[in-house]
mmCIF file with all atom_site columns, C-alpha atoms in Angstrom:
data_model
loop_
_atom_site.group_PDB
_atom_site.id
_atom_site.type_symbol
_atom_site.label_atom_id
_atom_site.label_alt_id
_atom_site.label_comp_id
_atom_site.label_asym_id
_atom_site.label_entity_id
_atom_site.label_seq_id
_atom_site.pdbx_PDB_ins_code
_atom_site.Cartn_x
_atom_site.Cartn_y
_atom_site.Cartn_z
_atom_site.occupancy
_atom_site.B_iso_or_equiv
_atom_site.pdbx_formal_charge
_atom_site.auth_seq_id
_atom_site.auth_comp_id
_atom_site.auth_asym_id
_atom_site.auth_atom_id
_atom_site.pdbx_PDB_model_num
ATOM 1   C CA . MET Y 1 1   ? -28.703 -12.573 17.422  1.00 37.00 ? 1   MET Y CA 1
ATOM 2   C CA . LYS Y 1 2   ? -27.750 -8.927  17.026  1.00 36.00 ? 2   LYS Y CA 1
ATOM 3   C CA . PHE Y 1 3   ? -24.244 -9.670  18.302  1.00 37.00 ? 3   PHE Y CA 1
ATOM 4   C CA . PHE Y 1 4   ? -23.775 -12.331 15.602  1.00 36.00 ? 4   PHE Y CA 1
ATOM 5   C CA . ALA Y 1 5   ? -24.815 -9.929  12.843  1.00 36.00 ? 5   ALA Y CA 1
ATOM 6   C CA . ILE Y 1 6   ? -22.423 -7.253  14.084  1.00 35.00 ? 6   ILE Y CA 1
ATOM 7   C CA . ALA Y 1 7   ? -19.599 -9.754  14.473  1.00 36.00 ? 7   ALA Y CA 1
ATOM 8   C CA . SER Y 1 8   ? -20.220 -11.055 10.937  1.00 33.00 ? 8   SER Y CA 1
ATOM 9   C CA . LEU Y 1 9   ? -20.141 -7.562  9.446   1.00 34.00 ? 9   LEU Y CA 1
ATOM 10  C CA . SER Y 1 10  ? -16.950 -6.809  11.334  1.00 33.00 ? 10  SER Y CA 1
ATOM 11  C CA . CYS Y 1 11  ? -15.382 -9.986  10.002  1.00 34.00 ? 11  CYS Y CA 1
ATOM 12  C CA . LEU Y 1 12  ? -16.376 -9.152  6.416   1.00 34.00 ? 12  LEU Y CA 1
ATOM 13  C CA . PHE Y 1 13  ? -14.978 -5.656  6.745   1.00 33.00 ? 13  PHE Y CA 1
ATOM 14  C CA . THR Y 1 14  ? -11.691 -6.997  8.060   1.00 33.00 ? 14  THR Y CA 1
ATOM 15  C CA . ILE Y 1 15  ? -11.403 -9.549  5.253   1.00 35.00 ? 15  ILE Y CA 1
ATOM 16  C CA . HIS Y 1 16  ? -12.227 -6.863  2.668   1.00 39.00 ? 16  HIS Y CA 1
ATOM 17  C CA . SER Y 1 17  ? -9.637  -4.489  4.115   1.00 41.00 ? 17  SER Y CA 1
ATOM 18  C CA . VAL Y 1 18  ? -6.932  -7.145  4.167   1.00 38.00 ? 18  VAL Y CA 1
ATOM 19  C CA . HIS Y 1 19  ? -7.562  -8.005  0.514   1.00 47.00 ? 19  HIS Y CA 1
ATOM 20  C CA . ALA Y 1 20  ? -7.455  -4.333  -0.492  1.00 49.00 ? 20  ALA Y CA 1
ATOM 21  C CA . ASN Y 1 21  ? -4.130  -3.866  1.288   1.00 60.00 ? 21  ASN Y CA 1
ATOM 22  C CA . ASP Y 1 22  ? -2.726  -7.061  -0.213  1.00 84.00 ? 22  ASP Y CA 1
ATOM 23  C CA . PHE Y 1 23  ? -2.648  -5.442  -3.675  1.00 92.00 ? 23  PHE Y CA 1
ATOM 24  C CA . LEU Y 1 24  ? -1.791  -1.842  -2.758  1.00 93.00 ? 24  LEU Y CA 1
ATOM 25  C CA . ASP Y 1 25  ? 1.912   -2.132  -3.622  1.00 93.00 ? 25  ASP Y CA 1
ATOM 26  C CA . GLU Y 1 26  ? 1.249   -3.779  -6.988  1.00 95.00 ? 26  GLU Y CA 1
ATOM 27  C CA . LEU Y 1 27  ? -1.513  -1.300  -7.862  1.00 96.00 ? 27  LEU Y CA 1
ATOM 28  C CA . THR Y 1 28  ? 0.674   1.666   -6.901  1.00 95.00 ? 28  THR Y CA 1
ATOM 29  C CA . ALA Y 1 29  ? 3.518   0.313   -9.031  1.00 96.00 ? 29  ALA Y CA 1
ATOM 30  C CA . LEU Y 1 30  ? 1.068   -0.129  -11.916 1.00 97.00 ? 30  LEU Y CA 1
ATOM 31  C CA . ALA Y 1 31  ? -0.136  3.462   -11.413 1.00 97.00 ? 31  ALA Y CA 1
ATOM 32  C CA . ASN Y 1 32  ? 3.407   4.783   -11.564 1.00 97.00 ? 32  ASN Y CA 1
ATOM 33  C CA . GLY Y 1 33  ? 4.261   2.599   -14.589 1.00 97.00 ? 33  GLY Y CA 1
ATOM 34  C CA . ARG Y 1 34  ? 1.822   1.555   -17.306 1.00 97.00 ? 34  ARG Y CA 1
ATOM 35  C CA . ILE Y 1 35  ? -1.037  3.781   -16.129 1.00 98.00 ? 35  ILE Y CA 1
ATOM 36  C CA . ALA Y 1 36  ? 1.197   6.869   -15.892 1.00 98.00 ? 36  ALA Y CA 1
ATOM 37  C CA . GLU Y 1 37  ? 2.468   6.154   -19.413 1.00 98.00 ? 37  GLU Y CA 1
ATOM 38  C CA . VAL Y 1 38  ? -1.071  6.213   -20.796 1.00 98.00 ? 38  VAL Y CA 1
ATOM 39  C CA . ALA Y 1 39  ? -1.941  9.324   -18.749 1.00 98.00 ? 39  ALA Y CA 1
ATOM 40  C CA . SER Y 1 40  ? 1.043   11.161  -20.228 1.00 98.00 ? 40  SER Y CA 1
ATOM 41  C CA . SER Y 1 41  ? 0.505   9.990   -23.816 1.00 98.00 ? 41  SER Y CA 1
ATOM 42  C CA . SER Y 1 42  ? 0.049   12.617  -26.494 1.00 98.00 ? 42  SER Y CA 1
ATOM 43  C CA . GLU Y 1 43  ? -3.441  11.233  -27.213 1.00 98.00 ? 43  GLU Y CA 1
ATOM 44  C CA . VAL Y 1 44  ? -4.623  11.777  -23.639 1.00 98.00 ? 44  VAL Y CA 1
ATOM 45  C CA . VAL Y 1 45  ? -2.916  15.126  -23.036 1.00 98.00 ? 45  VAL Y CA 1
ATOM 46  C CA . ALA Y 1 46  ? -4.132  16.648  -26.326 1.00 98.00 ? 46  ALA Y CA 1
ATOM 47  C CA . ALA Y 1 47  ? -7.730  15.498  -25.805 1.00 98.00 ? 47  ALA Y CA 1
ATOM 48  C CA . VAL Y 1 48  ? -7.868  16.819  -22.228 1.00 98.00 ? 48  VAL Y CA 1
ATOM 49  C CA . LYS Y 1 49  ? -6.359  20.169  -23.219 1.00 98.00 ? 49  LYS Y CA 1
ATOM 50  C CA . SER Y 1 50  ? -8.865  20.495  -26.052 1.00 98.00 ? 50  SER Y CA 1
ATOM 51  C CA . GLN Y 1 51  ? -11.875 19.683  -23.884 1.00 98.00 ? 51  GLN Y CA 1
ATOM 52  C CA . ASN Y 1 52  ? -10.661 22.003  -21.089 1.00 98.00 ? 52  ASN Y CA 1
ATOM 53  C CA . GLU Y 1 53  ? -10.868 24.883  -23.565 1.00 98.00 ? 53  GLU Y CA 1
ATOM 54  C CA . THR Y 1 54  ? -14.592 24.154  -23.922 1.00 97.00 ? 54  THR Y CA 1
ATOM 55  C CA . THR Y 1 55  ? -15.566 23.065  -20.405 1.00 98.00 ? 55  THR Y CA 1
ATOM 56  C CA . GLY Y 1 56  ? -13.298 25.352  -18.391 1.00 97.00 ? 56  GLY Y CA 1
ATOM 57  C CA . SER Y 1 57  ? -16.008 28.000  -18.119 1.00 98.00 ? 57  SER Y CA 1
ATOM 58  C CA . TYR Y 1 58  ? -18.826 25.584  -17.199 1.00 98.00 ? 58  TYR Y CA 1
ATOM 59  C CA . ASP Y 1 59  ? -20.582 26.311  -13.914 1.00 98.00 ? 59  ASP Y CA 1
ATOM 60  C CA . GLN Y 1 60  ? -22.058 23.643  -11.643 1.00 98.00 ? 60  GLN Y CA 1
ATOM 61  C CA . ALA Y 1 61  ? -25.536 24.037  -13.140 1.00 98.00 ? 61  ALA Y CA 1
ATOM 62  C CA . LYS Y 1 62  ? -24.184 23.265  -16.642 1.00 98.00 ? 62  LYS Y CA 1
ATOM 63  C CA . ILE Y 1 63  ? -22.202 20.282  -15.291 1.00 98.00 ? 63  ILE Y CA 1
ATOM 64  C CA . ASP Y 1 64  ? -25.259 18.925  -13.479 1.00 98.00 ? 64  ASP Y CA 1
ATOM 65  C CA . SER Y 1 65  ? -27.369 19.307  -16.616 1.00 98.00 ? 65  SER Y CA 1
ATOM 66  C CA . LEU Y 1 66  ? -24.837 17.401  -18.729 1.00 98.00 ? 66  LEU Y CA 1
ATOM 67  C CA . ASP Y 1 67  ? -24.550 14.670  -16.106 1.00 98.00 ? 67  ASP Y CA 1
ATOM 68  C CA . LYS Y 1 68  ? -28.343 14.340  -15.967 1.00 97.00 ? 68  LYS Y CA 1
ATOM 69  C CA . THR Y 1 69  ? -28.503 13.978  -19.755 1.00 97.00 ? 69  THR Y CA 1
ATOM 70  C CA . TRP Y 1 70  ? -25.761 11.331  -19.702 1.00 97.00 ? 70  TRP Y CA 1
ATOM 71  C CA . ARG Y 1 71  ? -27.456 9.326   -16.947 1.00 96.00 ? 71  ARG Y CA 1
ATOM 72  C CA . SER Y 1 72  ? -30.769 9.398   -18.828 1.00 97.00 ? 72  SER Y CA 1
ATOM 73  C CA . GLU Y 1 73  ? -29.047 8.067   -21.955 1.00 97.00 ? 73  GLU Y CA 1
ATOM 74  C CA . THR Y 1 74  ? -27.429 5.077   -20.237 1.00 94.00 ? 74  THR Y CA 1
ATOM 75  C CA . ASP Y 1 75  ? -30.717 3.159   -20.388 1.00 91.00 ? 75  ASP Y CA 1
ATOM 76  C CA . ALA Y 1 76  ? -32.070 4.732   -23.576 1.00 94.00 ? 76  ALA Y CA 1
ATOM 77  C CA . ALA Y 1 77  ? -32.022 3.401   -27.117 1.00 94.00 ? 77  ALA Y CA 1
ATOM 78  C CA . ASP Y 1 78  ? -30.876 6.781   -28.453 1.00 95.00 ? 78  ASP Y CA 1
ATOM 79  C CA . GLN Y 1 79  ? -27.574 7.903   -26.893 1.00 97.00 ? 79  GLN Y CA 1
ATOM 80  C CA . PRO Y 1 80  ? -26.243 10.936  -28.798 1.00 97.00 ? 80  PRO Y CA 1
ATOM 81  C CA . MET Y 1 81  ? -24.130 12.337  -25.945 1.00 97.00 ? 81  MET Y CA 1
ATOM 82  C CA . ILE Y 1 82  ? -22.670 8.953   -25.000 1.00 97.00 ? 82  ILE Y CA 1
ATOM 83  C CA . ASP Y 1 83  ? -22.051 8.083   -28.665 1.00 97.00 ? 83  ASP Y CA 1
ATOM 84  C CA . MET Y 1 84  ? -20.221 11.377  -29.191 1.00 97.00 ? 84  MET Y CA 1
ATOM 85  C CA . VAL Y 1 85  ? -17.756 10.463  -26.423 1.00 98.00 ? 85  VAL Y CA 1
ATOM 86  C CA . LEU Y 1 86  ? -17.446 6.767   -27.288 1.00 97.00 ? 86  LEU Y CA 1
ATOM 87  C CA . ASP Y 1 87  ? -16.861 7.553   -30.967 1.00 97.00 ? 87  ASP Y CA 1
ATOM 88  C CA . ASN Y 1 88  ? -14.051 10.059  -30.414 1.00 98.00 ? 88  ASN Y CA 1
ATOM 89  C CA . PRO Y 1 89  ? -10.371 9.240   -31.139 1.00 98.00 ? 89  PRO Y CA 1
ATOM 90  C CA . LEU Y 1 90  ? -9.411  9.198   -27.449 1.00 98.00 ? 90  LEU Y CA 1
ATOM 91  C CA . SER Y 1 91  ? -12.034 6.548   -26.680 1.00 98.00 ? 91  SER Y CA 1
ATOM 92  C CA . ALA Y 1 92  ? -10.716 4.423   -29.549 1.00 98.00 ? 92  ALA Y CA 1
ATOM 93  C CA . TYR Y 1 93  ? -7.180  4.755   -28.139 1.00 98.00 ? 93  TYR Y CA 1
ATOM 94  C CA . LEU Y 1 94  ? -8.372  3.781   -24.628 1.00 98.00 ? 94  LEU Y CA 1
ATOM 95  C CA . ALA Y 1 95  ? -10.312 0.793   -26.010 1.00 98.00 ? 95  ALA Y CA 1
ATOM 96  C CA . ASP Y 1 96  ? -7.114  -0.357  -27.755 1.00 98.00 ? 96  ASP Y CA 1
ATOM 97  C CA . VAL Y 1 97  ? -5.134  -0.027  -24.509 1.00 98.00 ? 97  VAL Y CA 1
ATOM 98  C CA . GLN Y 1 98  ? -7.769  -2.021  -22.654 1.00 97.00 ? 98  GLN Y CA 1
ATOM 99  C CA . GLU Y 1 99  ? -7.916  -4.692  -25.351 1.00 97.00 ? 99  GLU Y CA 1
ATOM 100 C CA . GLY Y 1 100 ? -4.115  -5.011  -25.322 1.00 98.00 ? 100 GLY Y CA 1
ATOM 101 C CA . SER Y 1 101 ? -3.988  -5.552  -21.557 1.00 97.00 ? 101 SER Y CA 1
ATOM 102 C CA . ASP Y 1 102 ? -4.996  -9.254  -21.708 1.00 95.00 ? 102 ASP Y CA 1
ATOM 103 C CA . GLY Y 1 103 ? -7.851  -8.674  -19.261 1.00 94.00 ? 103 GLY Y CA 1
ATOM 104 C CA . LEU Y 1 104 ? -5.848  -6.673  -16.707 1.00 97.00 ? 104 LEU Y CA 1
ATOM 105 C CA . PHE Y 1 105 ? -7.758  -3.455  -17.440 1.00 96.00 ? 105 PHE Y CA 1
ATOM 106 C CA . THR Y 1 106 ? -11.544 -3.721  -17.168 1.00 94.00 ? 106 THR Y CA 1
ATOM 107 C CA . GLU Y 1 107 ? -12.271 -0.068  -17.981 1.00 95.00 ? 107 GLU Y CA 1
ATOM 108 C CA . ILE Y 1 108 ? -10.398 3.147   -18.688 1.00 97.00 ? 108 ILE Y CA 1
ATOM 109 C CA . PHE Y 1 109 ? -11.763 6.669   -18.655 1.00 98.00 ? 109 PHE Y CA 1
ATOM 110 C CA . VAL Y 1 110 ? -10.215 10.113  -18.835 1.00 98.00 ? 110 VAL Y CA 1
ATOM 111 C CA . MET Y 1 111 ? -11.613 13.218  -17.133 1.00 98.00 ? 111 MET Y CA 1
ATOM 112 C CA . ASP Y 1 112 ? -10.981 16.901  -17.785 1.00 98.00 ? 112 ASP Y CA 1
ATOM 113 C CA . GLY Y 1 113 ? -10.266 19.750  -15.370 1.00 98.00 ? 113 GLY Y CA 1
ATOM 114 C CA . LYS Y 1 114 ? -13.914 19.800  -14.267 1.00 98.00 ? 114 LYS Y CA 1
ATOM 115 C CA . GLY Y 1 115 ? -14.152 16.022  -13.793 1.00 98.00 ? 115 GLY Y CA 1
ATOM 116 C CA . LEU Y 1 116 ? -16.169 15.486  -16.994 1.00 98.00 ? 116 LEU Y CA 1
ATOM 117 C CA . ASN Y 1 117 ? -15.514 12.470  -19.222 1.00 98.00 ? 117 ASN Y CA 1
ATOM 118 C CA . VAL Y 1 118 ? -13.240 13.137  -22.174 1.00 98.00 ? 118 VAL Y CA 1
ATOM 119 C CA . GLY Y 1 119 ? -12.895 9.576   -23.437 1.00 98.00 ? 119 GLY Y CA 1
ATOM 120 C CA . GLN Y 1 120 ? -13.565 6.059   -22.215 1.00 97.00 ? 120 GLN Y CA 1
ATOM 121 C CA . SER Y 1 121 ? -13.171 2.450   -23.229 1.00 97.00 ? 121 SER Y CA 1
ATOM 122 C CA . ASP Y 1 122 ? -16.731 1.595   -22.102 1.00 94.00 ? 122 ASP Y CA 1
ATOM 123 C CA . VAL Y 1 123 ? -19.804 3.551   -21.003 1.00 94.00 ? 123 VAL Y CA 1
ATOM 124 C CA . THR Y 1 124 ? -19.629 4.958   -17.483 1.00 93.00 ? 124 THR Y CA 1
ATOM 125 C CA . SER Y 1 125 ? -22.740 5.343   -15.352 1.00 93.00 ? 125 SER Y CA 1
ATOM 126 C CA . ASP Y 1 126 ? -22.232 9.092   -15.068 1.00 95.00 ? 126 ASP Y CA 1
ATOM 127 C CA . TYR Y 1 127 ? -20.548 11.887  -17.016 1.00 98.00 ? 127 TYR Y CA 1
ATOM 128 C CA . TRP Y 1 128 ? -19.285 13.949  -14.079 1.00 98.00 ? 128 TRP Y CA 1
ATOM 129 C CA . GLN Y 1 129 ? -16.658 12.363  -11.849 1.00 97.00 ? 129 GLN Y CA 1
ATOM 130 C CA . GLY Y 1 130 ? -15.644 15.637  -10.183 1.00 97.00 ? 130 GLY Y CA 1
ATOM 131 C CA . ASP Y 1 131 ? -17.443 14.811  -6.939  1.00 97.00 ? 131 ASP Y CA 1
ATOM 132 C CA . GLU Y 1 132 ? -15.617 11.481  -6.528  1.00 97.00 ? 132 GLU Y CA 1
ATOM 133 C CA . ALA Y 1 133 ? -12.309 10.569  -4.869  1.00 96.00 ? 133 ALA Y CA 1
ATOM 134 C CA . LYS Y 1 134 ? -10.865 9.240   -8.147  1.00 97.00 ? 134 LYS Y CA 1
ATOM 135 C CA . TRP Y 1 135 ? -10.828 12.815  -9.462  1.00 98.00 ? 135 TRP Y CA 1
ATOM 136 C CA . LYS Y 1 136 ? -10.446 14.817  -6.235  1.00 97.00 ? 136 LYS Y CA 1
ATOM 137 C CA . ASP Y 1 137 ? -7.495  12.786  -4.918  1.00 97.00 ? 137 ASP Y CA 1
ATOM 138 C CA . THR Y 1 138 ? -5.597  13.044  -8.190  1.00 97.00 ? 138 THR Y CA 1
ATOM 139 C CA . PHE Y 1 139 ? -6.467  16.191  -10.134 1.00 98.00 ? 139 PHE Y CA 1
ATOM 140 C CA . LEU Y 1 140 ? -6.680  18.399  -7.037  1.00 97.00 ? 140 LEU Y CA 1
ATOM 141 C CA . VAL Y 1 141 ? -3.450  16.958  -5.588  1.00 97.00 ? 141 VAL Y CA 1
ATOM 142 C CA . GLY Y 1 142 ? -1.471  17.141  -8.827  1.00 97.00 ? 142 GLY Y CA 1
ATOM 143 C CA . LYS Y 1 143 ? 1.628   15.501  -10.230 1.00 96.00 ? 143 LYS Y CA 1
ATOM 144 C CA . GLY Y 1 144 ? 2.572   12.235  -8.567  1.00 96.00 ? 144 GLY Y CA 1
ATOM 145 C CA . ALA Y 1 145 ? -0.817  11.634  -6.925  1.00 97.00 ? 145 ALA Y CA 1
ATOM 146 C CA . VAL Y 1 146 ? -2.231  8.103   -6.957  1.00 97.00 ? 146 VAL Y CA 1
ATOM 147 C CA . HIS Y 1 147 ? -5.694  7.023   -5.813  1.00 96.00 ? 147 HIS Y CA 1
ATOM 148 C CA . VAL Y 1 148 ? -6.422  3.320   -5.296  1.00 95.00 ? 148 VAL Y CA 1
ATOM 149 C CA . SER Y 1 149 ? -10.014 2.376   -4.496  1.00 93.00 ? 149 SER Y CA 1
ATOM 150 C CA . ASP Y 1 150 ? -11.187 -0.495  -2.346  1.00 90.00 ? 150 ASP Y CA 1
ATOM 151 C CA . LEU Y 1 151 ? -11.603 -3.858  -4.003  1.00 90.00 ? 151 LEU Y CA 1
ATOM 152 C CA . GLU Y 1 152 ? -14.999 -4.679  -5.441  1.00 88.00 ? 152 GLU Y CA 1
ATOM 153 C CA . GLU Y 1 153 ? -16.339 -7.782  -7.088  1.00 85.00 ? 153 GLU Y CA 1
ATOM 154 C CA . ASP Y 1 154 ? -17.505 -7.147  -10.633 1.00 75.00 ? 154 ASP Y CA 1
ATOM 155 C CA . GLU Y 1 155 ? -20.865 -8.894  -10.862 1.00 73.00 ? 155 GLU Y CA 1
ATOM 156 C CA . SER Y 1 156 ? -20.696 -9.511  -14.595 1.00 62.00 ? 156 SER Y CA 1
ATOM 157 C CA . THR Y 1 157 ? -17.172 -10.985 -14.681 1.00 66.00 ? 157 THR Y CA 1
ATOM 158 C CA . GLN Y 1 158 ? -16.975 -12.333 -11.108 1.00 77.00 ? 158 GLN Y CA 1
ATOM 159 C CA . THR Y 1 159 ? -13.500 -10.815 -10.749 1.00 81.00 ? 159 THR Y CA 1
ATOM 160 C CA . LEU Y 1 160 ? -12.005 -8.668  -8.019  1.00 88.00 ? 160 LEU Y CA 1
ATOM 161 C CA . GLN Y 1 161 ? -11.114 -5.234  -9.248  1.00 92.00 ? 161 GLN Y CA 1
ATOM 162 C CA . SER Y 1 162 ? -9.919  -1.891  -7.989  1.00 94.00 ? 162 SER Y CA 1
ATOM 163 C CA . GLN Y 1 163 ? -9.965  1.515   -9.646  1.00 94.00 ? 163 GLN Y CA 1
ATOM 164 C CA . VAL Y 1 164 ? -6.560  3.151   -9.937  1.00 97.00 ? 164 VAL Y CA 1
ATOM 165 C CA . SER Y 1 165 ? -6.406  6.853   -10.803 1.00 97.00 ? 165 SER Y CA 1
ATOM 166 C CA . VAL Y 1 166 ? -3.629  9.339   -11.562 1.00 98.00 ? 166 VAL Y CA 1
ATOM 167 C CA . PRO Y 1 167 ? -3.634  12.941  -12.771 1.00 98.00 ? 167 PRO Y CA 1
ATOM 168 C CA . VAL Y 1 168 ? -3.129  13.925  -16.390 1.00 98.00 ? 168 VAL Y CA 1
ATOM 169 C CA . VAL Y 1 169 ? -0.304  16.456  -16.317 1.00 98.00 ? 169 VAL Y CA 1
ATOM 170 C CA . ASP Y 1 170 ? 0.575   19.128  -18.880 1.00 98.00 ? 170 ASP Y CA 1
ATOM 171 C CA . PRO Y 1 171 ? 4.172   18.282  -19.861 1.00 97.00 ? 171 PRO Y CA 1
ATOM 172 C CA . ASP Y 1 172 ? 4.919   21.961  -20.523 1.00 96.00 ? 172 ASP Y CA 1
ATOM 173 C CA . THR Y 1 173 ? 3.773   23.339  -17.159 1.00 97.00 ? 173 THR Y CA 1
ATOM 174 C CA . GLY Y 1 174 ? 3.716   20.337  -14.802 1.00 97.00 ? 174 GLY Y CA 1
ATOM 175 C CA . ALA Y 1 175 ? 0.160   21.286  -13.781 1.00 97.00 ? 175 ALA Y CA 1
ATOM 176 C CA . ALA Y 1 176 ? -2.643  18.755  -13.519 1.00 98.00 ? 176 ALA Y CA 1
ATOM 177 C CA . ILE Y 1 177 ? -5.153  19.256  -16.335 1.00 98.00 ? 177 ILE Y CA 1
ATOM 178 C CA . GLY Y 1 178 ? -7.322  16.168  -15.784 1.00 98.00 ? 178 GLY Y CA 1
ATOM 179 C CA . ALA Y 1 179 ? -7.246  12.610  -14.469 1.00 98.00 ? 179 ALA Y CA 1
ATOM 180 C CA . VAL Y 1 180 ? -7.473  9.038   -15.698 1.00 98.00 ? 180 VAL Y CA 1
ATOM 181 C CA . THR Y 1 181 ? -9.018  6.004   -14.012 1.00 97.00 ? 181 THR Y CA 1
ATOM 182 C CA . PHE Y 1 182 ? -8.284  2.374   -14.789 1.00 97.00 ? 182 PHE Y CA 1
ATOM 183 C CA . GLY Y 1 183 ? -10.386 -0.517  -13.563 1.00 95.00 ? 183 GLY Y CA 1
ATOM 184 C CA . VAL Y 1 184 ? -7.811  -3.183  -12.719 1.00 96.00 ? 184 VAL Y CA 1
ATOM 185 C CA . ASN Y 1 185 ? -8.568  -6.889  -12.434 1.00 95.00 ? 185 ASN Y CA 1
ATOM 186 C CA . VAL Y 1 186 ? -6.300  -7.668  -9.447  1.00 93.00 ? 186 VAL Y CA 1
ATOM 187 C CA . GLU Y 1 187 ? -6.384  -11.364 -10.310 1.00 90.00 ? 187 GLU Y CA 1
ATOM 188 C CA . GLY Y 1 188 ? -4.274  -10.417 -13.358 1.00 92.00 ? 188 GLY Y CA 1
ATOM 189 C CA . LEU Y 1 189 ? -1.474  -8.763  -11.379 1.00 91.00 ? 189 LEU Y CA 1
#
């Protein structure tokens, strides 16, 4: 019986890996096209630069405290920190981009130079993304970096999606100043 369970897990992993690789070319092209355009928009660049001026001096204790507050608000009736981010002009811009994608984009969020949310189309489960590959493999690598996550099934929509991330680059210096992540419904490619 143990052999069957191991064989079944191996089979699932192989199927999952094949599906993830099946969309890699299309997701990379999307990252270098439409997603890069949004990442380099004046709305995104200006908002990230502005937030970096505030958060650039934050230490890990401050970041952890903010993330803890955010996480506590995700299930609360009163959400002042989340509302402040969702109600900002960048979040409105990202919501418009998502809405105009005809279901291709399931979420969009922008992170600053510390990995903290700057704007988002929907609420994220946490405020600090700086410990995750979506930020590390883009912001820390710099211009031209692309991170494509494994495929996951979205339980609420029953669609297959992948997160695609690229750095936000300062057009004046060419340096990475943040990152952006798009949830992509691969069935819409």
